[in-house]
Short mmCIF file of C-alpha atoms in Angstrom, two decimals:
data_model
loop_
_atom_site.label_atom_id
_atom_site.label_comp_id
_atom_site.label_asym_id
_atom_site.label_seq_id
_atom_site.Cartn_x
_atom_site.Cartn_y
_atom_site.Cartn_z
CA MET A 1 29.16 -65.33 -6.88
CA LEU A 2 25.67 -64.38 -7.59
CA LEU A 3 23.50 -62.69 -4.84
CA ASN A 4 20.63 -64.56 -6.11
CA GLN A 5 22.25 -68.15 -4.86
CA PHE A 6 22.08 -67.11 -1.65
CA LEU A 7 18.35 -65.58 -1.70
CA LEU A 8 17.11 -68.80 -3.18
CA LEU A 9 19.14 -70.91 -0.71
CA SER A 10 17.51 -68.74 2.00
CA ALA A 11 14.06 -69.08 0.28
CA ILE A 12 14.30 -72.92 0.43
CA LEU A 13 15.26 -72.94 3.95
CA PHE A 14 12.44 -70.48 4.89
CA SER A 15 9.72 -72.83 2.96
CA ILE A 16 11.00 -75.84 4.66
CA GLY A 17 10.85 -73.99 8.23
CA THR A 18 7.58 -72.92 7.47
CA TYR A 19 6.41 -76.49 6.49
CA GLY A 20 7.89 -77.71 9.92
CA VAL A 21 5.90 -75.10 11.82
CA ILE A 22 2.68 -76.31 10.19
CA VAL A 23 3.26 -80.02 10.41
CA ARG A 24 4.72 -80.62 13.61
CA LYS A 25 2.98 -80.82 16.79
CA ASN A 26 5.84 -81.32 19.33
CA GLY A 27 6.57 -78.19 20.94
CA VAL A 28 10.30 -78.29 21.03
CA LEU A 29 10.25 -79.34 17.19
CA VAL A 30 8.10 -76.41 16.42
CA LEU A 31 10.78 -74.11 17.98
CA MET A 32 13.49 -75.92 15.68
CA SER A 33 11.58 -74.96 12.72
CA ILE A 34 11.41 -71.27 13.81
CA GLU A 35 15.08 -71.42 14.13
CA LEU A 36 15.31 -72.55 10.44
CA ILE A 37 13.20 -69.57 9.51
CA LEU A 38 15.29 -67.19 11.57
CA ASN A 39 18.49 -68.42 10.18
CA ALA A 40 17.05 -68.13 6.45
CA VAL A 41 16.34 -64.50 7.23
CA ASN A 42 19.87 -64.17 8.60
CA ILE A 43 21.61 -65.40 5.32
CA ASN A 44 19.58 -62.76 3.41
CA LEU A 45 20.60 -60.03 5.65
CA ILE A 46 24.27 -61.18 5.30
CA ALA A 47 23.92 -61.47 1.49
CA PHE A 48 22.38 -57.87 1.22
CA SER A 49 25.00 -56.50 3.59
CA THR A 50 27.69 -57.81 1.25
CA TYR A 51 25.52 -56.36 -1.62
CA TRP A 52 24.77 -52.92 -0.27
CA GLY A 53 26.40 -51.88 3.16
CA LEU A 54 27.29 -53.02 6.66
CA GLY A 55 23.71 -52.67 8.28
CA GLY A 56 22.76 -56.05 7.49
CA GLN A 57 25.57 -57.62 9.50
CA VAL A 58 24.58 -55.47 12.52
CA PHE A 59 20.90 -56.51 12.05
CA ALA A 60 21.95 -60.29 11.76
CA LEU A 61 23.63 -59.97 15.22
CA PHE A 62 20.61 -58.47 16.63
CA VAL A 63 18.49 -61.18 15.02
CA ILE A 64 20.75 -63.81 16.51
CA ALA A 65 20.49 -62.10 20.01
CA VAL A 66 16.61 -62.05 19.83
CA ALA A 67 16.47 -65.47 18.71
CA ALA A 68 18.46 -66.67 21.72
CA ALA A 69 16.11 -64.95 23.87
CA GLU A 70 13.15 -66.48 22.23
CA VAL A 71 14.54 -69.95 22.64
CA GLY A 72 14.98 -69.31 26.05
CA VAL A 73 11.46 -68.02 26.70
CA GLY A 74 9.96 -70.52 24.45
CA LEU A 75 11.44 -73.67 25.93
CA ALA A 76 10.35 -72.23 29.43
CA ILE A 77 6.79 -72.05 28.28
CA VAL A 78 7.00 -75.48 26.59
CA LEU A 79 8.33 -76.97 29.99
CA LEU A 80 5.31 -75.22 31.81
CA ILE A 81 3.04 -76.50 29.15
CA TYR A 82 4.65 -80.16 29.99
CA ARG A 83 4.35 -79.36 33.81
CA ASN A 84 0.57 -78.65 33.53
CA ARG A 85 -0.56 -81.14 30.99
CA ARG A 86 2.10 -84.01 31.03
CA SER A 87 2.35 -83.47 27.15
CA ILE A 88 3.91 -80.96 24.56
CA ASP A 89 1.47 -81.63 21.84
CA ILE A 90 0.67 -78.01 20.71
CA ASP A 91 -2.68 -79.43 18.88
CA THR A 92 -4.34 -80.21 22.05
CA LEU A 93 -3.89 -76.62 23.24
CA ASP A 94 -7.22 -75.29 21.71
CA GLU A 95 -9.00 -73.68 24.72
CA LEU A 96 -9.47 -70.52 22.59
CA LYS A 97 -11.24 -72.31 19.92
CA GLY A 98 -15.00 -71.60 20.23
CA MET B 1 14.90 -68.01 -15.57
CA SER B 2 17.16 -68.23 -18.82
CA ASN B 3 19.29 -65.14 -17.74
CA LEU B 4 19.81 -66.90 -14.23
CA LEU B 5 21.06 -70.06 -16.13
CA ALA B 6 23.21 -68.09 -18.31
CA ALA B 7 24.67 -66.24 -15.34
CA ALA B 8 25.29 -69.44 -13.66
CA ALA B 9 27.05 -71.10 -16.72
CA SER B 10 29.52 -68.01 -17.03
CA THR B 11 33.14 -68.17 -15.81
CA SER B 12 32.30 -66.52 -12.41
CA PHE B 13 30.32 -69.69 -11.42
CA ALA B 14 33.51 -71.77 -11.87
CA ALA B 15 35.08 -69.91 -8.74
CA PRO B 16 35.96 -72.30 -5.87
CA ALA B 17 33.83 -70.43 -3.63
CA ASN B 18 30.82 -71.38 -5.84
CA VAL B 19 31.87 -75.11 -5.73
CA ALA B 20 31.83 -74.69 -2.01
CA PHE B 21 28.61 -73.08 -1.88
CA ALA B 22 26.87 -75.74 -4.15
CA VAL B 23 28.08 -78.48 -1.92
CA LEU B 24 27.22 -76.66 1.22
CA ALA B 25 23.55 -75.95 -0.04
CA VAL B 26 22.91 -79.62 -0.99
CA PHE B 27 23.88 -80.52 2.57
CA MET B 28 22.08 -77.86 4.11
CA ILE B 29 18.92 -78.41 2.38
CA ALA B 30 19.14 -82.07 2.83
CA ALA B 31 19.57 -81.60 6.60
CA ALA B 32 16.75 -79.00 6.91
CA VAL B 33 14.54 -81.50 5.21
CA ARG B 34 15.60 -84.02 7.81
CA VAL B 35 15.00 -81.54 10.71
CA VAL B 36 11.28 -81.42 9.77
CA THR B 37 10.74 -84.93 8.72
CA THR B 38 12.62 -87.11 10.88
CA LYS B 39 10.59 -89.13 13.59
CA ASN B 40 13.25 -88.74 16.28
CA VAL B 41 13.44 -85.55 18.41
CA VAL B 42 17.26 -85.83 19.42
CA HIS B 43 18.20 -86.57 15.37
CA ALA B 44 16.03 -83.57 14.71
CA ALA B 45 18.36 -81.39 17.05
CA LEU B 46 21.44 -83.08 15.71
CA TRP B 47 20.28 -82.27 11.91
CA LEU B 48 19.90 -78.63 12.94
CA VAL B 49 23.47 -78.69 13.94
CA VAL B 50 24.35 -79.41 10.26
CA VAL B 51 22.06 -76.62 8.96
CA LEU B 52 23.26 -74.07 11.51
CA GLY B 53 26.89 -74.82 10.78
CA GLY B 54 26.17 -74.57 7.05
CA VAL B 55 24.78 -71.20 7.66
CA GLY B 56 27.93 -70.01 9.53
CA ILE B 57 30.07 -71.26 6.77
CA ASN B 58 27.90 -69.22 4.45
CA TYR B 59 28.43 -66.19 6.30
CA LEU B 60 32.37 -66.98 6.01
CA LEU B 61 31.80 -67.22 2.17
CA LEU B 62 30.10 -63.79 2.36
CA GLN B 63 32.97 -62.37 4.34
CA ALA B 64 31.11 -61.77 7.33
CA GLU B 65 33.68 -63.25 9.99
CA PHE B 66 32.44 -61.80 13.07
CA VAL B 67 28.82 -62.77 12.45
CA ALA B 68 30.02 -66.28 11.47
CA MET B 69 31.80 -66.67 14.75
CA THR B 70 28.75 -65.45 16.76
CA GLN B 71 26.60 -67.83 14.86
CA PHE B 72 29.08 -70.80 15.84
CA LEU B 73 29.26 -69.69 19.58
CA VAL B 74 25.66 -68.78 20.12
CA TYR B 75 23.75 -71.38 17.70
CA LEU B 76 26.07 -74.30 17.84
CA GLY B 77 27.23 -73.86 21.41
CA ALA B 78 24.19 -72.63 23.08
CA VAL B 79 20.76 -72.94 21.48
CA VAL B 80 21.30 -76.57 20.13
CA VAL B 81 22.27 -77.34 23.85
CA LEU B 82 19.28 -75.38 25.13
CA PHE B 83 17.03 -77.78 22.77
CA LEU B 84 18.59 -81.01 23.93
CA PHE B 85 17.84 -79.85 27.32
CA GLY B 86 14.14 -78.91 26.50
CA THR B 87 13.79 -82.58 24.90
CA MET B 88 15.21 -83.91 28.22
CA LEU B 89 13.08 -82.00 30.46
CA THR B 90 9.93 -82.65 28.42
CA ARG B 91 10.69 -86.38 28.53
CA ALA B 92 10.24 -86.41 24.61
CA PRO B 93 10.02 -90.07 23.34
CA LEU B 94 14.03 -90.64 22.84
CA GLY B 95 13.39 -93.33 19.92
CA VAL B 96 11.52 -93.27 16.93
CA SER B 97 8.13 -91.84 17.51
CA ASP B 98 5.04 -91.66 15.20
CA ASP B 99 3.37 -89.01 17.34
CA LEU B 100 5.39 -85.96 16.20
CA ASP B 101 3.46 -84.80 12.87
CA ASN B 102 -0.06 -83.75 12.69
CA ASN B 103 -2.38 -84.57 9.69
CA GLN B 104 -1.79 -81.22 7.86
CA ARG B 105 0.92 -82.46 5.65
CA GLY B 106 -0.73 -81.44 2.64
CA LEU B 107 -1.33 -77.92 3.89
CA GLY B 108 2.28 -77.70 4.92
CA ILE B 109 3.71 -78.79 1.42
CA PHE B 110 1.13 -76.31 -0.23
CA VAL B 111 2.11 -73.50 1.88
CA GLY B 112 5.90 -74.28 1.67
CA VAL B 113 5.95 -74.57 -2.16
CA LEU B 114 3.72 -71.44 -2.45
CA LEU B 115 5.98 -69.38 -0.50
CA PHE B 116 9.05 -70.68 -2.27
CA VAL B 117 7.78 -69.96 -5.61
CA VAL B 118 6.56 -66.53 -4.72
CA ILE B 119 9.94 -65.80 -3.11
CA ALA B 120 12.16 -67.27 -6.17
CA PHE B 121 10.08 -65.48 -8.57
CA ALA B 122 10.60 -62.21 -6.93
CA THR B 123 14.29 -62.52 -6.14
CA ILE B 124 14.97 -63.98 -9.65
CA THR B 125 13.08 -60.87 -11.68
CA MET B 126 14.62 -58.34 -9.19
CA PHE B 127 18.29 -59.55 -8.78
CA THR B 128 18.62 -61.79 -11.93
CA ASN B 129 22.51 -61.83 -12.32
CA ASP B 130 23.59 -59.23 -9.74
CA LYS B 131 27.33 -60.25 -8.68
CA LEU B 132 28.58 -59.91 -5.17
CA THR B 133 31.79 -57.77 -5.77
CA PHE B 134 33.98 -58.13 -2.82
CA GLU B 135 36.54 -55.65 -3.94
CA ALA B 136 33.90 -52.81 -4.05
CA TYR B 137 32.47 -54.12 -0.63
CA ASP B 138 35.95 -53.99 0.96
CA GLY B 139 36.57 -50.42 -0.31
CA ARG B 140 33.37 -49.08 1.01
CA VAL B 141 33.62 -50.57 4.50
CA THR B 142 37.25 -50.45 5.48
CA THR B 143 38.84 -46.88 5.27
CA ALA B 144 42.46 -46.12 5.34
CA GLY B 145 44.20 -47.01 8.58
CA SER B 146 41.34 -49.29 9.74
CA ASN B 147 41.67 -52.94 10.81
CA GLY B 148 39.34 -54.63 8.59
CA ARG B 149 35.79 -55.45 8.58
CA THR B 150 35.44 -56.65 11.98
CA GLN B 151 36.43 -53.10 13.05
CA ALA B 152 33.85 -51.69 10.55
CA VAL B 153 31.08 -53.94 12.09
CA SER B 154 31.88 -52.67 15.59
CA ASP B 155 32.16 -48.99 14.65
CA ALA B 156 28.65 -49.48 13.15
CA ILE B 157 27.40 -51.34 16.25
CA PHE B 158 28.74 -48.76 18.77
CA GLY B 159 28.24 -45.77 16.34
CA SER B 160 24.93 -45.50 14.39
CA TYR B 161 23.30 -48.53 15.83
CA LEU B 162 24.13 -47.77 19.53
CA ILE B 163 20.43 -47.40 20.83
CA PRO B 164 19.12 -50.71 19.18
CA PHE B 165 22.23 -52.55 20.58
CA GLU B 166 21.30 -51.12 24.22
CA VAL B 167 17.52 -52.33 23.69
CA VAL B 168 18.69 -55.58 22.75
CA SER B 169 20.81 -55.94 25.83
CA VAL B 170 17.65 -54.86 27.99
CA LEU B 171 15.60 -57.47 25.99
CA LEU B 172 18.10 -60.19 26.75
CA LEU B 173 17.69 -59.21 30.47
CA ALA B 174 14.20 -59.27 30.11
CA ALA B 175 14.08 -62.75 28.71
CA LEU B 176 16.63 -64.01 31.03
CA ILE B 177 14.35 -63.04 34.04
CA GLY B 178 11.26 -64.14 32.49
CA ALA B 179 12.61 -67.67 31.51
CA ILE B 180 13.54 -68.00 35.14
CA VAL B 181 10.20 -66.99 36.63
CA LEU B 182 8.37 -69.20 34.17
CA ALA B 183 10.50 -72.24 34.52
CA ARG B 184 10.85 -71.87 38.56
CA ARG B 185 9.05 -74.46 40.58
CA ASP B 186 7.32 -72.83 43.62
#
């Protein structure tokens, strides 16, 4: 197997996730796109750990743990936005716009 | 690019693992595209299951069994259920909805394609046809008398990476408390 095939698959997933973050305006769907990005990074880490050494697997585990924490807090925030505004449309949260 | 194609056409690409990878990659990319384009929130969560499962099988292809099992347990078991709970609690439209995307599709496609071209160019020029040789890898991580790669991973976590591991556990505790404080009704 080539190292590049995993890196290219990961690049494709990363780009699709970025597209989702930009295009989606539903809060839950934005979080799903962020999961795509994090998983693309994890494929890279595991591929390089097979290529160079063990550190990549350890960091992939750390990324999985941090992603789980991120989803928990992120969904709590989305829930709070829903309770305050009766909608999770991210594009309407523009109080910081001048 | 021609080097990459030549490497792909060589005998190493005929290995069964490569066929499995190709099928898997097609399914994963199609499912990922559906995650970001489908008009149904629940369908997006279910397509995400396909992508995350495919990522786990990729870990198995790369012989990272422990990370693959963690992926199946944490992502397929917990994170997707959390997404479905979020969908339910925010009363997202359960059927087809036209109100999930904004009008930045052109910008999204531009940024996505640009990112892919840049990353693909960098990786293809850097690692044109570097092969993953599992024999050398096994010789490096499994010393005599050890019980294989999973033990090597645990030795690394509880050896050189012990302090980051403890920091991650504190982070999980903080996220747990934070999520409870945020979501609690009072």
